[in-house]
mmCIF file of C-alpha atoms and ligand atoms in Angstrom:
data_model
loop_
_atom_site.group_PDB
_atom_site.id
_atom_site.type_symbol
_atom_site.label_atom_id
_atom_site.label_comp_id
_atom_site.label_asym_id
_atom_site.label_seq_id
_atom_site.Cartn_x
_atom_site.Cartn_y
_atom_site.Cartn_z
ATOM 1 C CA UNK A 1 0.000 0.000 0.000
ATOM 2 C CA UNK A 2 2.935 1.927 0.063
ATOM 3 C CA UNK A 3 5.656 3.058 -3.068
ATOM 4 C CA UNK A 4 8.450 5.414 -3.481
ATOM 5 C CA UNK A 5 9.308 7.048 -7.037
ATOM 6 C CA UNK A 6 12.107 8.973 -8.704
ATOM 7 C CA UNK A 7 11.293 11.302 -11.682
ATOM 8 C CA UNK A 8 13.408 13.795 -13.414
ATOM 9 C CA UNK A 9 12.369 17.408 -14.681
ATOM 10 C CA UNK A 10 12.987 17.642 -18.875
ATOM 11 C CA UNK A 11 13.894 20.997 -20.634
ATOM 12 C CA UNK A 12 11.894 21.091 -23.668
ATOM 13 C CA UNK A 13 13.722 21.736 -27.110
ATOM 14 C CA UNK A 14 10.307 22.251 -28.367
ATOM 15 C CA UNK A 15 7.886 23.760 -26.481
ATOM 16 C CA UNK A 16 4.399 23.030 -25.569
ATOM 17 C CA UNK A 17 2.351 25.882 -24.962
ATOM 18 C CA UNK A 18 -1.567 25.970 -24.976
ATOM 19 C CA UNK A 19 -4.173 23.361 -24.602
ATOM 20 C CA UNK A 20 -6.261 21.976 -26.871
ATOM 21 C CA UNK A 21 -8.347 20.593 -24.719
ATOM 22 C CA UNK A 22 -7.660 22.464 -21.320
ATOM 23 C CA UNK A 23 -9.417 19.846 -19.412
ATOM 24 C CA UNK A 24 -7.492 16.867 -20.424
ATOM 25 C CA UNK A 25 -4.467 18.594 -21.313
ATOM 26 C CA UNK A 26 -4.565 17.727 -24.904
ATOM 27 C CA UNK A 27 -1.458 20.054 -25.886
ATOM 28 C CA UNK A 28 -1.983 22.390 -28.600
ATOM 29 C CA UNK A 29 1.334 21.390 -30.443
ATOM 30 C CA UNK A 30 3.809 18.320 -30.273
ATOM 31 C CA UNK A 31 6.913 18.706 -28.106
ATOM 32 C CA UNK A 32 10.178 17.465 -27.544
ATOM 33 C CA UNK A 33 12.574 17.290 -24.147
ATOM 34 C CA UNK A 34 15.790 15.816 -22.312
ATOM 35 C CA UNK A 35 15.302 14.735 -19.125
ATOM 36 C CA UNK A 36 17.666 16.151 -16.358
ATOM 37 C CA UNK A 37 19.661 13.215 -14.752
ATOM 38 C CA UNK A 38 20.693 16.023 -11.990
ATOM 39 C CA UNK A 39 17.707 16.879 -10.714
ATOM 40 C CA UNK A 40 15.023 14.880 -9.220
ATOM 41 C CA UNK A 41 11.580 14.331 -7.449
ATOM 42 C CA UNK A 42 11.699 11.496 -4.864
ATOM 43 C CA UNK A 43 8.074 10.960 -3.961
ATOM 44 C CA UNK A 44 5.973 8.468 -1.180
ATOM 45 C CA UNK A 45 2.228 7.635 -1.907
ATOM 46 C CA UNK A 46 1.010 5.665 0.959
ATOM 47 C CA UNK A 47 -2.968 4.409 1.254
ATOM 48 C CA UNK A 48 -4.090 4.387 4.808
ATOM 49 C CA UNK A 49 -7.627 3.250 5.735
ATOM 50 C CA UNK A 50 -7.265 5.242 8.961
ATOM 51 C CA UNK A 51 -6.961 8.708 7.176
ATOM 52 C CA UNK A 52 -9.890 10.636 6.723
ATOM 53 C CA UNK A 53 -8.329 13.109 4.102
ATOM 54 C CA UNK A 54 -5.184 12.980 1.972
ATOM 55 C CA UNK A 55 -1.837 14.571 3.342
ATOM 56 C CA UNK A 56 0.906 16.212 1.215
ATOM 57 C CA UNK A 57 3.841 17.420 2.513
ATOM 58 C CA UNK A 58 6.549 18.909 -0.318
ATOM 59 C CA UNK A 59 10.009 19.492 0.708
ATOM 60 C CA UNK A 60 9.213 18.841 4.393
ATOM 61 C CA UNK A 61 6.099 21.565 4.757
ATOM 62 C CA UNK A 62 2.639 20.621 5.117
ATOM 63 C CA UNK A 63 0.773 21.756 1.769
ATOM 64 C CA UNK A 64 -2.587 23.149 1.611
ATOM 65 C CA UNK A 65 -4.818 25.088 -1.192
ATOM 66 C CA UNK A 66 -4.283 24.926 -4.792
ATOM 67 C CA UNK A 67 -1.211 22.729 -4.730
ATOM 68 C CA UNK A 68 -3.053 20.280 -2.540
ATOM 69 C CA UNK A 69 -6.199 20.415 -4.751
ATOM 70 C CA UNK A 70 -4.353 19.387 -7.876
ATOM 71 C CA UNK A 71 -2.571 16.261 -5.877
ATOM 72 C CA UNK A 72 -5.609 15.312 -4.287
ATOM 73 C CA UNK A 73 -7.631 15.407 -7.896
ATOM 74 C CA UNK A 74 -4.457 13.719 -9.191
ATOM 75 C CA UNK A 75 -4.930 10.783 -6.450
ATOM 76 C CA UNK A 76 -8.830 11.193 -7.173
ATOM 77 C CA UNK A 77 -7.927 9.234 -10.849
ATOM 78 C CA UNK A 78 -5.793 6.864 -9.406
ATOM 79 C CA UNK A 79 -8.485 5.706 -6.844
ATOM 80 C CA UNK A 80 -10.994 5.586 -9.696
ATOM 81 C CA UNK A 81 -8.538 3.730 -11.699
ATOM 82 C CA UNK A 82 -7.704 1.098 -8.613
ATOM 83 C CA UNK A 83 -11.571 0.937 -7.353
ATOM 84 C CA UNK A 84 -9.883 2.150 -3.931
ATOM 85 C CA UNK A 85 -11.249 4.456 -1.507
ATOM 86 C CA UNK A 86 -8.621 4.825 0.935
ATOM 87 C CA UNK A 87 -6.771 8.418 1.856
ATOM 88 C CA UNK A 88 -3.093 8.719 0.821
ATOM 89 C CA UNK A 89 -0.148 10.205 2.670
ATOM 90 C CA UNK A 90 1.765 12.137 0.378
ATOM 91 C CA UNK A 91 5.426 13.080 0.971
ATOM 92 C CA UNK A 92 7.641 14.553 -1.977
ATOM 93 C CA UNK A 93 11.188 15.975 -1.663
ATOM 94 C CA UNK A 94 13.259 18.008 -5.445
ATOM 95 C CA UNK A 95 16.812 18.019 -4.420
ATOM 96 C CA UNK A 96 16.286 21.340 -6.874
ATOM 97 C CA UNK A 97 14.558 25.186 -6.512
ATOM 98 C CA UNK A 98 10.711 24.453 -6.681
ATOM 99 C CA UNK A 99 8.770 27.348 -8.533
ATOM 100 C CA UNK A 100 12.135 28.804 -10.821
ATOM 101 C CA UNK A 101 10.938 27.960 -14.041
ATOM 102 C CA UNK A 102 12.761 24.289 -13.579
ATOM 103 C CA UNK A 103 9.672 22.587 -14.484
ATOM 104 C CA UNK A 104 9.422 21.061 -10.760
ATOM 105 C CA UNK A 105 5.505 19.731 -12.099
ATOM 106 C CA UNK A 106 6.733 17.440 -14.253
ATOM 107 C CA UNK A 107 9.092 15.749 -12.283
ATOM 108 C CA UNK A 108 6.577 16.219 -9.382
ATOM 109 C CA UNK A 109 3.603 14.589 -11.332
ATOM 110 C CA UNK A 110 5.769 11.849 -12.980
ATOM 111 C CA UNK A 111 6.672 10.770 -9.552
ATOM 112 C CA UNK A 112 3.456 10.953 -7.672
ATOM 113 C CA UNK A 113 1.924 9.628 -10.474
ATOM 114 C CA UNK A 114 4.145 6.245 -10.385
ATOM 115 C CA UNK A 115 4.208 6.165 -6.796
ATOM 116 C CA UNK A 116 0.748 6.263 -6.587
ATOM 117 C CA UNK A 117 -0.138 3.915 -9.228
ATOM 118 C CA UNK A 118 2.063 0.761 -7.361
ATOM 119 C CA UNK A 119 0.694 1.986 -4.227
ATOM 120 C CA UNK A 120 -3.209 1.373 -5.742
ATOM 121 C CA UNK A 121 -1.245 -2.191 -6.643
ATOM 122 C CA UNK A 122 -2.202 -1.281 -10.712
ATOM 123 C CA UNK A 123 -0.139 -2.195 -13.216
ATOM 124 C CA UNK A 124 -0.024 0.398 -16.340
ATOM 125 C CA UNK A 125 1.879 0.651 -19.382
ATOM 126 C CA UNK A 126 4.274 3.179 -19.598
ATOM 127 C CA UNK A 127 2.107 4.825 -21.963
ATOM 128 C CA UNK A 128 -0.768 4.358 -20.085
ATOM 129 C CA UNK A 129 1.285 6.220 -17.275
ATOM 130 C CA UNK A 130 2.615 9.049 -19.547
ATOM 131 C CA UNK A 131 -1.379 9.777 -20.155
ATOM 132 C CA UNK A 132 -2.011 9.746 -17.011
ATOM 133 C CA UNK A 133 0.714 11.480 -15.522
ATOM 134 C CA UNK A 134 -0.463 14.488 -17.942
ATOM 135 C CA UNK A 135 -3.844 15.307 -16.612
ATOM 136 C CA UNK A 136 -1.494 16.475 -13.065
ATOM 137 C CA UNK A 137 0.846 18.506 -15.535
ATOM 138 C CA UNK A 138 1.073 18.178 -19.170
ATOM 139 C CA UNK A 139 4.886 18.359 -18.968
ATOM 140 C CA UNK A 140 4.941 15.617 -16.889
ATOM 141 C CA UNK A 141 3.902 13.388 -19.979
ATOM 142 C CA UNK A 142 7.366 13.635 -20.595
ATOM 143 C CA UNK A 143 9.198 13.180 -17.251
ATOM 144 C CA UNK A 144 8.153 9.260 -17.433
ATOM 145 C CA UNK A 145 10.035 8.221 -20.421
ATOM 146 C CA UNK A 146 13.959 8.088 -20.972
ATOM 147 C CA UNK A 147 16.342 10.076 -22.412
ATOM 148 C CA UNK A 148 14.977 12.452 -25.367
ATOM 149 C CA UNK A 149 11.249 12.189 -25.365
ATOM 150 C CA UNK A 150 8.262 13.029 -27.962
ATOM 151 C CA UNK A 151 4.844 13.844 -26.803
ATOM 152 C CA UNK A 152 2.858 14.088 -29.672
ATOM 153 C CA UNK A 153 -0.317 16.040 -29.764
ATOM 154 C CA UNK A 154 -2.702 12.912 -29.575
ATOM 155 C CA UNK A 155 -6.812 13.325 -30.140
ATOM 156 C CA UNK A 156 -8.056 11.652 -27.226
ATOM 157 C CA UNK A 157 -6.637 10.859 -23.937
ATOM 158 C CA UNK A 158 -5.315 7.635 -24.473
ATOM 159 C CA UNK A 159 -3.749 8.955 -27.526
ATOM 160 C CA UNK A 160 -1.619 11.497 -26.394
ATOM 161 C CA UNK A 161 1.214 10.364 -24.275
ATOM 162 C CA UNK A 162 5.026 10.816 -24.557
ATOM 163 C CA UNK A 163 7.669 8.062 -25.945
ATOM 164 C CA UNK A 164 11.592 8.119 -25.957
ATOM 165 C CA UNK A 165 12.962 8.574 -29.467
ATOM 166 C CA UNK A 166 16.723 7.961 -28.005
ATOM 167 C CA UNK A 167 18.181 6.715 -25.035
ATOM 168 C CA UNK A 168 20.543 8.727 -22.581
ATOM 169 C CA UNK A 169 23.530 7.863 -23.466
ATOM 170 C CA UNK A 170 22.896 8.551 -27.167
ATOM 171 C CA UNK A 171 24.213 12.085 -26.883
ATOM 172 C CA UNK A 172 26.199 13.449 -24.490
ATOM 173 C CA UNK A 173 24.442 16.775 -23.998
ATOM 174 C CA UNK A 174 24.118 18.881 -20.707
ATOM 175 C CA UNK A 175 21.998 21.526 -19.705
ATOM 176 C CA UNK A 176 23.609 24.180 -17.696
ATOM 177 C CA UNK A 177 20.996 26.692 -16.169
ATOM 178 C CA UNK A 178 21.605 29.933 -15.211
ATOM 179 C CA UNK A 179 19.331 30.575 -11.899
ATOM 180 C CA UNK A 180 19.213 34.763 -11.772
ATOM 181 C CA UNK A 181 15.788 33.880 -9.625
ATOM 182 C CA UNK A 182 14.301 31.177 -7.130
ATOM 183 C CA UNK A 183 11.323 33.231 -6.485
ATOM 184 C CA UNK A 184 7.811 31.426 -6.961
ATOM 185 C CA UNK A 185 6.790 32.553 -10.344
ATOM 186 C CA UNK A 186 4.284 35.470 -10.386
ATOM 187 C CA UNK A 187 1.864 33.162 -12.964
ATOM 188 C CA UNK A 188 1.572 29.387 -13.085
ATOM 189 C CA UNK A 189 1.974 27.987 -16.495
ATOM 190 C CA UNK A 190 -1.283 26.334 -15.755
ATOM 191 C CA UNK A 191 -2.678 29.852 -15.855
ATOM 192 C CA UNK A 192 -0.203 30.201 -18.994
ATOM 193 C CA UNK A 193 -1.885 28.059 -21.110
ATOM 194 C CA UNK A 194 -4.920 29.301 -21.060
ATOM 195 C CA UNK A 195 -3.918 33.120 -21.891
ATOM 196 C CA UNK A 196 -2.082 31.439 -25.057
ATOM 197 C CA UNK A 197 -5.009 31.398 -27.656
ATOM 198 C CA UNK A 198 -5.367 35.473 -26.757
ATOM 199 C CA UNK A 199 -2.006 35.831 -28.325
ATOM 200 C CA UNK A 200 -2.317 36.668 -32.504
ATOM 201 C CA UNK A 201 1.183 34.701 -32.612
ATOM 202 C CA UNK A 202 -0.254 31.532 -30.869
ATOM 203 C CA UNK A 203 -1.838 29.903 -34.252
ATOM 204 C CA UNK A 204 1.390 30.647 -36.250
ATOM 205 C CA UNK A 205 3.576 29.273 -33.418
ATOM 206 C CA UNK A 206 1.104 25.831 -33.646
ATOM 207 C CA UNK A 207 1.112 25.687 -37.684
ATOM 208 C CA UNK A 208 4.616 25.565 -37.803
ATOM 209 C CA UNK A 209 5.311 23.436 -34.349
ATOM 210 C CA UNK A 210 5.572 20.298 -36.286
ATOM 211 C CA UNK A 211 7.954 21.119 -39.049
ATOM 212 C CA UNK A 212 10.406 22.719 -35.850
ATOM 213 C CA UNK A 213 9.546 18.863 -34.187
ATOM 214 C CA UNK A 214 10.846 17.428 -37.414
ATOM 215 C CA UNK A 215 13.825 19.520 -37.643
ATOM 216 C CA UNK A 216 14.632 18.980 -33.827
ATOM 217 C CA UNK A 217 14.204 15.268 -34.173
ATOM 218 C CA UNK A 218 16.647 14.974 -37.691
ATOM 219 C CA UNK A 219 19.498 17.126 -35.657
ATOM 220 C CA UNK A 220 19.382 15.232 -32.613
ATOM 221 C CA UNK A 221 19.290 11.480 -34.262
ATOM 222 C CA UNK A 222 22.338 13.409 -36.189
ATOM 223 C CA UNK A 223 23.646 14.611 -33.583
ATOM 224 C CA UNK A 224 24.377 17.671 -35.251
ATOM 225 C CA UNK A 225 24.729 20.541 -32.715
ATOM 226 C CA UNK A 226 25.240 22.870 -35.353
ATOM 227 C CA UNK A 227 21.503 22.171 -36.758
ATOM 228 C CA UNK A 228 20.096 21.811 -33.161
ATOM 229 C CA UNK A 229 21.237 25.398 -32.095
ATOM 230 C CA UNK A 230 19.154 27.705 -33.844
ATOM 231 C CA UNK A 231 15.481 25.565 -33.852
ATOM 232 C CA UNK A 232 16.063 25.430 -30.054
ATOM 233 C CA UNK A 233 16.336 29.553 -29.827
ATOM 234 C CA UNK A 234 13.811 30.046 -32.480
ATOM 235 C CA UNK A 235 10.854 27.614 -30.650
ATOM 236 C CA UNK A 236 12.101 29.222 -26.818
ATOM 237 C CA UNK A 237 11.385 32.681 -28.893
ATOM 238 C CA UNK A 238 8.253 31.656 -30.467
ATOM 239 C CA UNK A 239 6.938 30.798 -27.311
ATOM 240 C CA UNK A 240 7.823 33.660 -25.324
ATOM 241 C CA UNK A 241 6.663 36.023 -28.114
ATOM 242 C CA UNK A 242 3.197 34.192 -27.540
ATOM 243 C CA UNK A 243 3.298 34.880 -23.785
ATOM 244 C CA UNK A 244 4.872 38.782 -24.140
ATOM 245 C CA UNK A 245 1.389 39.401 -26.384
ATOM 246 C CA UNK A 246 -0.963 37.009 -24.652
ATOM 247 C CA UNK A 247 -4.131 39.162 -23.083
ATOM 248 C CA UNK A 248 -2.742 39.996 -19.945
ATOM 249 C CA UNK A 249 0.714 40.177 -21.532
ATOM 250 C CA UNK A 250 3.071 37.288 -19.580
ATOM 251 C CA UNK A 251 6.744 38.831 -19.062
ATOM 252 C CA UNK A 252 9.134 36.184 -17.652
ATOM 253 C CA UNK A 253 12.025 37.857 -18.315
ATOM 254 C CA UNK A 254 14.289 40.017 -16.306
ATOM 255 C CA UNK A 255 17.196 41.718 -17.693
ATOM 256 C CA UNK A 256 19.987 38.849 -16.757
ATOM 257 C CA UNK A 257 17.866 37.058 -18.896
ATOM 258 C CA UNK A 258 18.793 38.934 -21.619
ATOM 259 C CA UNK A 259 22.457 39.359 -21.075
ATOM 260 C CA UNK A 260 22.728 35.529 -20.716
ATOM 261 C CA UNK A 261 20.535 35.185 -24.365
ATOM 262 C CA UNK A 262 23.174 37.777 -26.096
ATOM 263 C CA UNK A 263 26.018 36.388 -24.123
ATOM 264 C CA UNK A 264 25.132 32.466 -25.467
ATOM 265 C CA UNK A 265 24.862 33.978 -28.781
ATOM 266 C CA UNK A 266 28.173 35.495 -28.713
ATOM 267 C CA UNK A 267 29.780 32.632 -27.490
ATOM 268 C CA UNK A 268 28.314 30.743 -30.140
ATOM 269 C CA UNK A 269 29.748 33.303 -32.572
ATOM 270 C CA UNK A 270 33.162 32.982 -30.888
ATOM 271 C CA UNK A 271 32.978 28.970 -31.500
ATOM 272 C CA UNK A 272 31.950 27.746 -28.503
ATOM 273 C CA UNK A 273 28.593 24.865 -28.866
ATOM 274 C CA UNK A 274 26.045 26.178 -26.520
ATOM 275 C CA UNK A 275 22.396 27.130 -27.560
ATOM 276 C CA UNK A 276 19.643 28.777 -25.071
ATOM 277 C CA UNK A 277 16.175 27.389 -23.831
ATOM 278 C CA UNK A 278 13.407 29.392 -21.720
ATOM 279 C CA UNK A 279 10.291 28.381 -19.871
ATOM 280 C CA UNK A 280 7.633 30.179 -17.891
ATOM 281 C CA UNK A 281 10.420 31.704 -15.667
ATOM 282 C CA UNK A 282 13.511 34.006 -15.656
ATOM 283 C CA UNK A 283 16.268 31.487 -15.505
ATOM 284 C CA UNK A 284 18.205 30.307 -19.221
ATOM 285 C CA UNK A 285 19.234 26.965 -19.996
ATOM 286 C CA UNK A 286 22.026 26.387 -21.746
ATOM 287 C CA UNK A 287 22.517 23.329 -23.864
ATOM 288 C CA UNK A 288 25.467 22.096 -24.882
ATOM 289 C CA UNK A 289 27.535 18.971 -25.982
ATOM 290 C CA UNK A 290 28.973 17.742 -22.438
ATOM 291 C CA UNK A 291 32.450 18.241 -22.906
ATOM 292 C CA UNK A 292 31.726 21.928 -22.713
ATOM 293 C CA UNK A 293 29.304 22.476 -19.981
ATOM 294 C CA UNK A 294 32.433 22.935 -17.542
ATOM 295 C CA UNK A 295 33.522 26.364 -19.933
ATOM 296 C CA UNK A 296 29.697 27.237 -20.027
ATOM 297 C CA UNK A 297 29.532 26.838 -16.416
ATOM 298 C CA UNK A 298 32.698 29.156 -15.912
ATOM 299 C CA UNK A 299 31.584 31.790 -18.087
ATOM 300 C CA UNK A 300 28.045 32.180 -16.690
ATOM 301 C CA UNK A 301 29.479 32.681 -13.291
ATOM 302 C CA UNK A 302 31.028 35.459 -14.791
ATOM 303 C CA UNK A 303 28.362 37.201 -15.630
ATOM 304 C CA UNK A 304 26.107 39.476 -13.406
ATOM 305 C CA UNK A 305 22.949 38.712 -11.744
ATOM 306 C CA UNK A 306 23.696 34.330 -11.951
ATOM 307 C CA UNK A 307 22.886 33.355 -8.542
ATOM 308 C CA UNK A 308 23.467 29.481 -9.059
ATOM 309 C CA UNK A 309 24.742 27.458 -12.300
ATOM 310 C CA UNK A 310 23.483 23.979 -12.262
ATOM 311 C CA UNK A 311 24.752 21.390 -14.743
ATOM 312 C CA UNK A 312 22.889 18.034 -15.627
ATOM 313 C CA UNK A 313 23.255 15.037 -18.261
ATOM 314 C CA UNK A 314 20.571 13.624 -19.672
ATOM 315 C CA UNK A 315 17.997 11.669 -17.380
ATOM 316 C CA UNK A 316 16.777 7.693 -17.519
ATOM 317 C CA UNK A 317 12.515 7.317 -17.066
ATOM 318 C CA UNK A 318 11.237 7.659 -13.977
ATOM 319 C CA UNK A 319 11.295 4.284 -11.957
ATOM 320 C CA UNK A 320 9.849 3.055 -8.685
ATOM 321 C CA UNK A 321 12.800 2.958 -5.728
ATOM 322 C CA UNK A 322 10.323 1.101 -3.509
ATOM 323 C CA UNK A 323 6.981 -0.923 -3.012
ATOM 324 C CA UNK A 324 5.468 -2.064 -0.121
ATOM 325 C CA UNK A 325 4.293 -4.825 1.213
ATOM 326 C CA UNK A 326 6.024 -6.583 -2.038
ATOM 327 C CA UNK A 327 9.565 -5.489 -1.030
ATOM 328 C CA UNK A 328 12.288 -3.560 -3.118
ATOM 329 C CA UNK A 329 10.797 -3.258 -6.674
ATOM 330 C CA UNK A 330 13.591 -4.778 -8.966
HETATM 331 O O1 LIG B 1 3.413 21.216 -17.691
HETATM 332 P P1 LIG B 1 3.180 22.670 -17.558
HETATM 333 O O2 LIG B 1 1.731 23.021 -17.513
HETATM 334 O O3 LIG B 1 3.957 23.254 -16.396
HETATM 335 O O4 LIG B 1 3.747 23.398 -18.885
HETATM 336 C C1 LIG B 1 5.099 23.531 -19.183
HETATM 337 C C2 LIG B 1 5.299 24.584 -20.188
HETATM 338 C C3 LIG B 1 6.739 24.948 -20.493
HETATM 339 O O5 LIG B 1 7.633 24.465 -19.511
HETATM 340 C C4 LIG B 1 6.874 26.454 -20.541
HETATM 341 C C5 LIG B 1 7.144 24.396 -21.867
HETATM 342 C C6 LIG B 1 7.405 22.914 -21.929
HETATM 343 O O6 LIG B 1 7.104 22.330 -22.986
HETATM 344 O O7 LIG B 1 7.948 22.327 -20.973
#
């Protein structure tokens, strides 16, 4: 009745923004990601017949309101899944900032949503649990398989769930993200999503999403940095140019933003592999080939306003750690 899972955050290369269906999160476009082997959710579902009401505590502090809503709806489909009634104890731990733009949902909903799952003592697919593990967060779709991931769009629920298109160790790559921020972020991308159709840009940005999938996908089964660096800027500047015009207007921004974009592209100039990536935050991830992400590192220390400069490899699929009363899962 009890499980512990381990889930990664992914960057996305290509970004999803807007819901088709905001209910279900059916995504608006197809997307593309790396999990982050450095970071990591470690989450604890356990089903207790004594409870009367779910618990959730997240890096050691009793949650309550919205954040407890969505886990409790999010345990609410597991139950009706299992045919189980019983409460859940809830404790999650990310051994990264929660809130920064470092996608902490999808690694947070990948994890509760595989914890939970062996806890109910179900057995899914790992499509079935890349589905499901998208109603909690549609980013989290992707958290649950390995590697470099493709969620595509999907018409129904079953439909649209995220697969690996390459293993970890096919490319080498590292993220190296420039925190300039840890602050909670002012607007939720949940919130996000639903501003995106108010945007003029947002229906251009979906036409051409799949032909920048496409592109993505050719250059990293290539691995061709050289062809991966601009579609990852151009998609990261797509989507912000939907949020900057959405109705309110969405700034994530901050001006160490920018002098990290120019300062990427300058290094890029000089020779040096590196491309950026932005989500619904401040901070800038840079992606490059591994054997660079210790020059990356040293430079973006160097510049002003980079609080923190974490650097991760590319992450396996989330996996169970622990199941109870079964034992160790294998
Ligand atoms: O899963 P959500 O609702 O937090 O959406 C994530 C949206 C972005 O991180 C901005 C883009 C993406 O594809 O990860």
């Amino acid at each position: 009745m009890a499980a512990t899972a381990e889930a990664h955050p992914n960057i996305a290369f290509i970004k999803y923004w807007g819901n088709r269906n905001p209910a279900l999160n059916l995504p608006a476009n197809p997307s593309l990601s790396m999990n982050l082997a450095a970071l990591r959710t470690v989450t604890t579902v356990s089903f207790d017949p004594d409870l009367a009401q779910d618990e959730v505590e997240i890096n050691g502090e009793r949650v309550e309101g919205r954040a407890y809503q969505r886990v409790v709806a999010h345990l609410d489909r597991v139950r009706a899944l299992a045919g189980r009634r019983e409460r859940a104890r809830v404790v999650s731990r990310n051994d990264f900032p929660t809130g920064a733009g470092l996608a902490s949902s999808a690694s947070a909903f990948a994890a509760l949503t595989l914890a939970a799952v062996a806890a109910a003592g179900l057995t899914l697919s790992e499509a079935a649990l890349s589905a499901l593990a998208r109603l909690g967060s549609g980013s989290a779709a992707r958290s649950i398989p390995a590697g470099f991931v493709e969620w595509q769009t999907g018409e129904r629920h079953e439909a649209s769930f995220a697969r690996s298109i390459a293993p970890p160790d096919y490319w080498a790559l590292a993220d190296v993200i420039a925190i300039v921020e840890q602050a909670h972020k002012p607007v939720t991308s949940r919130q996000g999503h639903q501003l995106a159709p108010t945007s003029p840009f947002q229906e251009a940005r979906v036409a051409t999403a799949p032909a920048r999938l496409a592109a993505c996908k050719r250059a990293l089964l290539a691995r061709d940095f050289t062809a991966l660096a601009p579609i990852l800027e151009q998609d990261t500047l797509m989507m912000h140019a939907v949020m900057m015009t959405s109705t309110p207007s969405l700034f994530y921004w901050t001006g160490e933003t920018v002098t990290i974009i120019r300062a990427v592209r300058c290094w890029r100039e000089g020779g040096l592999p590196v491309a950026f990536t932005i989500d619904a935050g401040p901070n800038v991830h840079c992606i490059c080939p591994a054997e660079v992400a210790g020059e990356v590192e040293g430079r973006l220390w160097e510049l002003p306003g980079v609080r923190e400069v974490l650097v991760s490899g590319v992450g396996g699929a989330a996996r169970l750690i622990e199941q109870e009363p079964r034992g160790a899962a294998p």
